[in-house]
Amino acid sequence: MLCECYVNVMWSQNHKPKRLDEIIGNQKLIQDLRRYHWKKPLIIYGSTGVGKSMLVDALVDDLNFKLVEVTNENIATAKATSQTASLFGGRKLLLIDNVDRIRNIKEVAGILKETKNPVILVTSDFSSKRLATIKRMCEKVQIRKPTSKRIQKILKQVCCKEEVTYDPETLEKIAENASGDVRSAINDLETLAKGKKNISLDDLEVLVKRDKTSDIYKALNLILAKNDFNEAIQSLYHLSEQPKDMLLWIDENMPYIYKDPGDILRAYEHIAKADIFIGRITNRQYWGFLRYASKLMSGGVNVSKKNGIRFTMYRFPSYFIKMSQTKKERKIKNSIGTKLSLSLHSSRRIIAKEYIPLFKTLLKNGKTSKEELIEKYSLCDEEIEYLSS
């Protein structure tokens, strides 16, 4: 089925609502924000991926604020900035995203006391002890996890805009798997629909099932974004990921998060050593090596970070995507290899590497025919079609 269009880099960015009236759900909260007096700073909190940053962007657009982002790099001068109007007379809005990660939290308190402009603070870790003083100075706004039904509605709208047809049950499964994380649901949808115009339940195999209590995004956050060696190591304890899969997640995302080349080099050295130990586990079936691999890929990568980081969305490992996209091709090659190995006395690996390209060339140049291959090796239509392509 294909529904009527709604919304308009990654899909989770392209399909963000641009204005408050485009946001699905949270209508009472949106009305309250439109009428807010701004006498106190706002602290917006909620789980990762529920739409905190999206809400701020839409609010800035609706109220025509001049957005000023406060980070570790400019916080020393932010107090002066907070007390002046914009050059064209409009109001500034100071945004401190991931406020729990700001190194000098006392500077934040100073800004809140003296600012003459609206301020919004955003955090996914509202219970952090570092925020105790700041929370007393702010009006609190919680963004709750959306229901799977609401996420399904958003996914349908994304499919419409991208002209992707879908099995409704597939969207239902994606929404349920996201556990309230809209951004992750859209990222999963993009992963499944990459290069396709239709998605079905069969495509769901590529998705990595998230652990509801300690999902992989939280683990990546502890390893790559925070500066706590012990927390980084413990982040892997309760994950159901295979060590090799977790290493792929870290390897995929680390170079986008770390800014300093020296940090990236040190992290890759630990990733490479972890990969060696994982290879030894596979070859020797001795799981005692996991204690070294786990600490290298978590704590080792964490302490490699000596400088600042970029705050960006975590990416699904490209290896998983490629394996999903080539699954059908690999299945056909294995099937051809099984049939040819009886006559050619070679392994399927050798046949895939040497004989399949040879037969493709012979067919292309007219040196053999489809009929001859069918008769000699009992190949089916799909296998012949693959060799002819």
Short mmCIF file of C-alpha atoms in Angstrom, two decimals:
data_model
loop_
_atom_site.label_atom_id
_atom_site.label_comp_id
_atom_site.label_asym_id
_atom_site.label_seq_id
_atom_site.Cartn_x
_atom_site.Cartn_y
_atom_site.Cartn_z
CA MET A 1 0.00 0.00 0.00
CA LEU A 2 1.03 3.60 -0.48
CA CYS A 3 -0.50 6.39 1.60
CA GLU A 4 -0.82 10.12 0.95
CA CYS A 5 2.30 12.25 1.46
CA TYR A 6 3.25 14.15 4.56
CA VAL A 7 6.87 15.13 5.16
CA ASN A 8 9.84 16.02 3.58
CA VAL A 9 22.24 13.44 4.78
CA MET A 10 19.98 10.73 6.46
CA TRP A 11 16.22 10.30 6.41
CA SER A 12 16.00 11.12 10.12
CA GLN A 13 17.36 14.58 9.27
CA ASN A 14 15.50 15.11 5.99
CA HIS A 15 12.16 14.23 7.55
CA LYS A 16 12.39 16.27 10.73
CA PRO A 17 9.37 18.53 11.26
CA LYS A 18 10.41 22.10 10.51
CA ARG A 19 7.65 23.79 12.51
CA LEU A 20 5.72 23.04 15.68
CA ASP A 21 2.47 22.40 13.83
CA GLU A 22 4.17 19.59 11.85
CA ILE A 23 5.00 17.59 14.98
CA ILE A 24 2.88 14.50 15.62
CA GLY A 25 1.65 14.19 19.21
CA ASN A 26 2.59 16.27 22.31
CA GLN A 27 0.02 18.90 21.31
CA LYS A 28 -0.54 20.18 24.86
CA LEU A 29 3.20 20.58 25.37
CA ILE A 30 3.51 22.45 22.07
CA GLN A 31 0.72 24.86 23.06
CA ASP A 32 2.38 25.45 26.43
CA LEU A 33 5.70 26.23 24.74
CA ARG A 34 4.06 28.70 22.38
CA ARG A 35 2.65 30.57 25.38
CA TYR A 36 5.75 30.27 27.59
CA HIS A 37 6.85 33.51 29.31
CA TRP A 38 10.63 32.78 29.27
CA LYS A 39 11.14 34.20 32.76
CA LYS A 40 13.03 31.04 33.64
CA PRO A 41 15.30 28.85 31.46
CA LEU A 42 13.82 25.59 30.18
CA ILE A 43 15.50 22.24 30.70
CA ILE A 44 14.15 19.69 28.22
CA TYR A 45 14.84 16.07 29.07
CA GLY A 46 13.98 12.61 27.83
CA SER A 47 15.49 9.44 26.40
CA THR A 48 17.76 9.45 23.38
CA GLY A 49 15.87 9.77 20.10
CA VAL A 50 12.51 10.99 21.46
CA GLY A 51 12.73 14.33 19.62
CA LYS A 52 14.26 16.86 22.04
CA SER A 53 16.52 18.55 19.48
CA MET A 54 13.79 18.41 16.84
CA LEU A 55 11.41 20.20 19.21
CA VAL A 56 13.99 22.94 19.88
CA ASP A 57 14.64 23.49 16.16
CA ALA A 58 10.92 23.77 15.43
CA LEU A 59 10.46 26.16 18.36
CA VAL A 60 13.27 28.42 17.13
CA ASP A 61 11.67 28.57 13.69
CA ASP A 62 8.17 29.25 15.02
CA LEU A 63 9.21 32.03 17.41
CA ASN A 64 11.80 33.52 15.06
CA PHE A 65 14.64 33.32 17.58
CA LYS A 66 18.30 33.79 16.68
CA LEU A 67 19.85 30.50 17.83
CA VAL A 68 23.18 30.61 19.70
CA GLU A 69 24.63 27.21 20.58
CA VAL A 70 26.78 27.07 23.71
CA THR A 71 29.45 24.36 23.81
CA ASN A 72 32.61 23.55 25.76
CA GLU A 73 34.55 25.56 23.18
CA ASN A 74 32.67 28.87 23.56
CA ILE A 75 31.23 28.70 27.06
CA ALA A 76 33.85 31.13 28.41
CA THR A 77 32.41 33.93 26.25
CA ALA A 78 28.79 32.77 26.39
CA LYS A 79 27.94 34.80 29.51
CA ALA A 80 28.60 38.07 27.66
CA THR A 81 26.65 36.79 24.66
CA SER A 82 23.68 35.94 26.87
CA GLN A 83 23.29 39.58 27.92
CA THR A 84 23.08 41.17 24.45
CA ALA A 85 20.43 41.25 21.75
CA SER A 86 21.07 40.10 18.17
CA LEU A 87 22.45 42.62 15.67
CA PHE A 88 19.03 43.08 14.06
CA GLY A 89 17.11 43.53 17.30
CA GLY A 90 15.58 40.05 17.54
CA ARG A 91 15.78 37.84 20.60
CA LYS A 92 18.52 35.29 20.96
CA LEU A 93 17.88 31.80 22.21
CA LEU A 94 20.84 30.19 23.92
CA LEU A 95 20.89 26.40 23.49
CA ILE A 96 23.09 24.17 25.65
CA ASP A 97 22.68 20.68 24.24
CA ASN A 98 23.87 17.69 26.29
CA VAL A 99 24.31 20.04 29.24
CA ASP A 100 25.31 17.12 31.47
CA ARG A 101 28.50 16.79 29.37
CA ILE A 102 29.63 20.41 29.75
CA ARG A 103 33.00 20.33 31.51
CA ASN A 104 32.59 23.51 33.58
CA ILE A 105 29.06 23.18 34.89
CA LYS A 106 29.50 26.25 37.15
CA GLU A 107 29.80 28.41 34.02
CA VAL A 108 26.35 27.18 32.99
CA ALA A 109 24.88 28.24 36.33
CA GLY A 110 26.47 31.66 35.88
CA ILE A 111 24.86 32.06 32.47
CA LEU A 112 21.43 31.12 33.83
CA LYS A 113 21.69 33.69 36.62
CA GLU A 114 22.67 36.63 34.40
CA THR A 115 21.13 35.95 30.97
CA LYS A 116 18.75 38.49 29.43
CA ASN A 117 17.78 36.06 26.67
CA PRO A 118 15.78 32.81 26.67
CA VAL A 119 17.83 29.69 27.42
CA ILE A 120 17.08 26.04 26.70
CA LEU A 121 19.12 23.20 28.14
CA VAL A 122 18.78 19.68 26.74
CA THR A 123 19.81 16.43 28.39
CA SER A 124 19.23 12.69 28.13
CA ASP A 125 20.62 12.18 31.65
CA PHE A 126 18.23 14.16 33.85
CA SER A 127 19.27 12.21 36.96
CA SER A 128 22.90 13.34 36.68
CA LYS A 129 24.16 14.74 39.98
CA ARG A 130 26.03 17.43 38.03
CA LEU A 131 22.69 19.04 37.16
CA ALA A 132 21.36 19.36 40.74
CA THR A 133 21.88 23.15 41.01
CA ILE A 134 20.86 23.86 37.43
CA LYS A 135 17.56 21.96 37.72
CA ARG A 136 16.47 24.24 40.59
CA MET A 137 16.92 27.27 38.32
CA CYS A 138 14.88 25.90 35.39
CA GLU A 139 11.36 25.11 34.30
CA LYS A 140 11.32 21.39 33.51
CA VAL A 141 9.89 19.87 30.32
CA GLN A 142 9.89 16.09 29.88
CA ILE A 143 9.60 14.55 26.42
CA ARG A 144 8.20 11.07 26.89
CA LYS A 145 8.80 8.13 24.63
CA PRO A 146 6.22 7.97 21.84
CA THR A 147 4.05 4.90 21.50
CA SER A 148 4.77 2.42 18.71
CA LYS A 149 1.50 3.51 17.06
CA ARG A 150 2.77 7.09 16.84
CA ILE A 151 6.10 5.91 15.46
CA GLN A 152 4.27 3.83 12.83
CA LYS A 153 2.42 6.95 11.71
CA ILE A 154 5.72 8.80 11.30
CA LEU A 155 7.24 5.87 9.36
CA LYS A 156 4.26 5.78 7.00
CA GLN A 157 4.76 9.45 6.22
CA VAL A 158 8.47 8.93 5.55
CA CYS A 159 7.67 6.03 3.21
CA CYS A 160 5.20 8.22 1.33
CA LYS A 161 7.73 10.98 0.78
CA GLU A 162 10.42 8.50 -0.28
CA GLU A 163 7.94 6.65 -2.54
CA VAL A 164 8.58 3.36 -0.76
CA THR A 165 5.73 0.85 -0.59
CA TYR A 166 5.53 -1.31 2.49
CA ASP A 167 3.87 -4.16 4.29
CA PRO A 168 2.08 -2.55 7.29
CA GLU A 169 3.30 -5.34 9.57
CA THR A 170 6.89 -4.45 8.65
CA LEU A 171 6.44 -0.88 9.87
CA GLU A 172 4.79 -2.22 13.01
CA LYS A 173 7.82 -4.40 13.75
CA ILE A 174 10.27 -1.54 13.11
CA ALA A 175 8.30 0.73 15.44
CA GLU A 176 8.16 -1.89 18.20
CA ASN A 177 11.86 -2.68 17.83
CA ALA A 178 12.79 1.00 18.28
CA SER A 179 11.47 1.01 21.87
CA GLY A 180 10.30 4.64 21.66
CA ASP A 181 13.34 5.96 19.75
CA VAL A 182 11.92 7.74 16.68
CA ARG A 183 15.31 8.55 15.19
CA SER A 184 16.42 4.91 15.41
CA ALA A 185 13.15 3.76 13.83
CA ILE A 186 13.69 6.08 10.84
CA ASN A 187 17.34 5.00 10.59
CA ASP A 188 16.22 1.35 10.55
CA LEU A 189 13.63 2.11 7.89
CA GLU A 190 16.30 3.77 5.74
CA THR A 191 18.59 0.78 6.21
CA LEU A 192 15.89 -1.63 5.02
CA ALA A 193 14.74 0.53 2.11
CA LYS A 194 18.19 1.46 0.78
CA GLY A 195 18.12 0.92 -2.99
CA LYS A 196 14.58 -0.52 -2.90
CA LYS A 197 11.07 0.64 -3.63
CA ASN A 198 9.35 -1.95 -1.46
CA ILE A 199 10.03 -3.43 1.98
CA SER A 200 8.53 -6.54 3.54
CA LEU A 201 8.91 -8.74 6.61
CA ASP A 202 11.75 -10.64 4.91
CA ASP A 203 13.90 -7.48 5.08
CA LEU A 204 13.74 -7.33 8.86
CA GLU A 205 16.61 -9.80 9.23
CA VAL A 206 19.11 -6.95 8.84
CA LEU A 207 17.92 -5.21 11.99
CA VAL A 208 19.81 -5.75 15.20
CA LYS A 209 17.39 -6.44 18.05
CA ARG A 210 17.79 -3.77 20.72
CA ASP A 211 18.14 -4.67 24.38
CA LYS A 212 15.46 -2.65 26.17
CA THR A 213 17.49 -2.09 29.33
CA SER A 214 20.91 -1.37 27.87
CA ASP A 215 20.75 -0.80 24.15
CA ILE A 216 23.66 -0.39 21.83
CA TYR A 217 23.26 3.37 21.48
CA LYS A 218 23.70 3.85 25.21
CA ALA A 219 26.80 1.67 25.12
CA LEU A 220 28.25 3.72 22.25
CA ASN A 221 27.51 6.89 24.19
CA LEU A 222 29.41 5.63 27.24
CA ILE A 223 32.37 4.45 25.13
CA LEU A 224 32.69 7.33 22.65
CA ALA A 225 31.16 10.41 24.27
CA LYS A 226 31.72 10.16 28.03
CA ASN A 227 34.99 10.20 29.94
CA ASP A 228 34.56 7.37 32.42
CA PHE A 229 36.81 4.35 31.84
CA ASN A 230 34.89 2.03 34.20
CA GLU A 231 31.47 2.94 32.75
CA ALA A 232 32.83 2.36 29.24
CA ILE A 233 33.95 -1.16 30.18
CA GLN A 234 30.69 -1.97 32.00
CA SER A 235 28.62 -0.75 29.03
CA LEU A 236 29.21 -4.07 27.22
CA TYR A 237 28.39 -6.36 30.15
CA HIS A 238 24.64 -6.66 29.55
CA LEU A 239 24.49 -6.34 25.78
CA SER A 240 23.43 -9.36 23.74
CA GLU A 241 25.68 -8.30 20.84
CA GLN A 242 28.33 -10.65 19.54
CA PRO A 243 31.83 -9.19 20.21
CA LYS A 244 32.56 -8.91 16.47
CA ASP A 245 29.28 -7.03 15.90
CA MET A 246 29.99 -4.60 18.74
CA LEU A 247 33.43 -3.95 17.33
CA LEU A 248 31.83 -3.08 13.97
CA TRP A 249 29.53 -0.56 15.68
CA ILE A 250 32.48 1.12 17.42
CA ASP A 251 34.66 1.03 14.30
CA GLU A 252 31.87 2.60 12.20
CA ASN A 253 31.09 5.47 14.58
CA MET A 254 34.36 6.38 16.29
CA PRO A 255 35.90 8.43 13.40
CA TYR A 256 32.70 10.51 13.14
CA ILE A 257 32.68 11.28 16.89
CA TYR A 258 36.38 11.89 17.58
CA LYS A 259 37.73 15.11 16.07
CA ASP A 260 41.45 14.93 16.79
CA PRO A 261 43.58 12.76 14.42
CA GLY A 262 45.73 11.65 17.36
CA ASP A 263 42.64 10.45 19.24
CA ILE A 264 41.46 8.54 16.17
CA LEU A 265 44.89 6.92 15.74
CA ARG A 266 45.02 5.76 19.36
CA ALA A 267 41.46 4.44 19.17
CA TYR A 268 42.19 2.48 15.99
CA GLU A 269 45.22 0.89 17.67
CA HIS A 270 42.93 -0.47 20.41
CA ILE A 271 40.28 -1.53 17.87
CA ALA A 272 42.93 -3.40 15.85
CA LYS A 273 44.19 -5.23 18.95
CA ALA A 274 40.60 -6.13 19.93
CA ASP A 275 40.07 -7.51 16.42
CA ILE A 276 43.17 -9.71 16.80
CA PHE A 277 41.81 -11.23 20.03
CA ILE A 278 38.37 -11.77 18.46
CA GLY A 279 40.11 -13.56 15.57
CA ARG A 280 41.88 -15.79 18.09
CA ILE A 281 38.55 -16.59 19.76
CA THR A 282 37.16 -17.67 16.37
CA ASN A 283 40.22 -19.70 15.40
CA ARG A 284 40.94 -21.38 18.74
CA GLN A 285 37.43 -21.35 20.27
CA TYR A 286 38.96 -20.05 23.49
CA TRP A 287 36.62 -17.44 24.96
CA GLY A 288 39.11 -16.42 27.63
CA PHE A 289 40.44 -13.91 25.09
CA LEU A 290 37.14 -12.02 25.30
CA ARG A 291 38.25 -10.28 28.51
CA TYR A 292 41.03 -8.58 26.52
CA ALA A 293 38.96 -7.82 23.40
CA SER A 294 36.12 -6.32 25.44
CA LYS A 295 38.34 -3.98 27.46
CA LEU A 296 40.31 -2.86 24.40
CA MET A 297 37.23 -1.98 22.33
CA SER A 298 35.47 -0.22 25.23
CA GLY A 299 37.86 1.19 27.81
CA GLY A 300 40.79 1.40 25.39
CA VAL A 301 38.80 3.41 22.85
CA ASN A 302 37.37 5.58 25.64
CA VAL A 303 40.75 6.64 27.07
CA SER A 304 42.09 7.32 23.57
CA LYS A 305 39.97 10.48 23.60
CA LYS A 306 42.13 13.35 24.84
CA ASN A 307 40.37 16.20 23.02
CA GLY A 308 36.88 17.32 22.04
CA ILE A 309 34.25 15.30 20.20
CA ARG A 310 31.54 15.94 17.64
CA PHE A 311 27.94 15.31 18.65
CA THR A 312 26.39 13.41 15.76
CA MET A 313 23.96 10.57 15.22
CA TYR A 314 25.25 7.04 15.53
CA ARG A 315 25.40 5.12 12.27
CA PHE A 316 24.30 1.59 11.49
CA PRO A 317 27.41 -0.42 10.49
CA SER A 318 27.79 -0.37 6.71
CA TYR A 319 29.00 -3.99 6.86
CA PHE A 320 25.53 -5.14 7.99
CA ILE A 321 23.87 -3.14 5.23
CA LYS A 322 26.16 -4.59 2.55
CA MET A 323 25.62 -8.12 3.83
CA SER A 324 21.85 -7.59 3.69
CA GLN A 325 21.99 -6.14 0.18
CA THR A 326 24.15 -9.02 -1.12
CA LYS A 327 22.31 -11.80 0.73
CA LYS A 328 20.36 -12.94 -2.35
CA GLU A 329 23.46 -12.88 -4.54
CA ARG A 330 25.45 -14.91 -2.03
CA LYS A 331 22.62 -17.44 -1.79
CA ILE A 332 22.59 -17.89 -5.59
CA LYS A 333 26.39 -18.22 -5.73
CA ASN A 334 26.31 -20.87 -3.01
CA SER A 335 23.60 -22.75 -4.89
CA ILE A 336 25.61 -22.65 -8.15
CA GLY A 337 28.75 -23.66 -6.25
CA THR A 338 27.03 -26.69 -4.74
CA LYS A 339 25.90 -27.94 -8.18
CA LEU A 340 29.17 -27.24 -9.98
CA SER A 341 31.40 -28.66 -7.25
CA LEU A 342 30.23 -32.21 -8.01
CA SER A 343 31.47 -31.97 -11.61
CA LEU A 344 34.45 -29.64 -11.20
CA HIS A 345 35.77 -31.18 -7.97
CA SER A 346 36.36 -27.77 -6.41
CA SER A 347 35.08 -26.04 -3.31
CA ARG A 348 32.24 -23.55 -3.45
CA ARG A 349 34.69 -20.78 -2.54
CA ILE A 350 36.92 -21.57 -5.55
CA ILE A 351 33.89 -21.84 -7.84
CA ALA A 352 32.55 -18.46 -6.64
CA LYS A 353 35.94 -16.83 -7.07
CA GLU A 354 37.14 -18.39 -10.35
CA TYR A 355 34.50 -20.41 -12.20
CA ILE A 356 31.44 -18.15 -11.89
CA PRO A 357 33.29 -15.16 -13.45
CA LEU A 358 34.56 -17.57 -16.16
CA PHE A 359 31.06 -18.83 -17.03
CA LYS A 360 29.77 -15.24 -17.07
CA THR A 361 32.44 -14.36 -19.64
CA LEU A 362 31.80 -17.51 -21.73
CA LEU A 363 28.07 -16.74 -21.87
CA LYS A 364 28.68 -13.10 -22.74
CA ASN A 365 31.04 -14.02 -25.60
CA GLY A 366 28.84 -16.82 -26.95
CA LYS A 367 31.35 -19.59 -26.13
CA THR A 368 28.70 -21.51 -24.26
CA SER A 369 24.91 -21.37 -24.05
CA LYS A 370 22.30 -21.30 -21.31
CA GLU A 371 20.87 -24.57 -22.56
CA GLU A 372 24.27 -26.27 -22.32
CA LEU A 373 24.78 -25.11 -18.72
CA ILE A 374 21.27 -26.17 -17.73
CA GLU A 375 21.75 -29.64 -19.23
CA LYS A 376 25.26 -30.19 -17.87
CA TYR A 377 24.91 -28.75 -14.35
CA SER A 378 21.12 -28.80 -13.73
CA LEU A 379 21.04 -25.04 -13.10
CA CYS A 380 17.67 -23.38 -12.49
CA ASP A 381 16.32 -20.27 -14.23
CA GLU A 382 17.38 -17.93 -11.40
CA GLU A 383 20.94 -19.31 -11.47
CA ILE A 384 21.16 -18.99 -15.26
CA GLU A 385 19.77 -15.44 -15.03
CA TYR A 386 22.52 -14.58 -12.53
CA LEU A 387 25.27 -15.96 -14.78
CA SER A 388 23.80 -14.06 -17.73
CA SER A 389 23.56 -10.69 -15.93
#
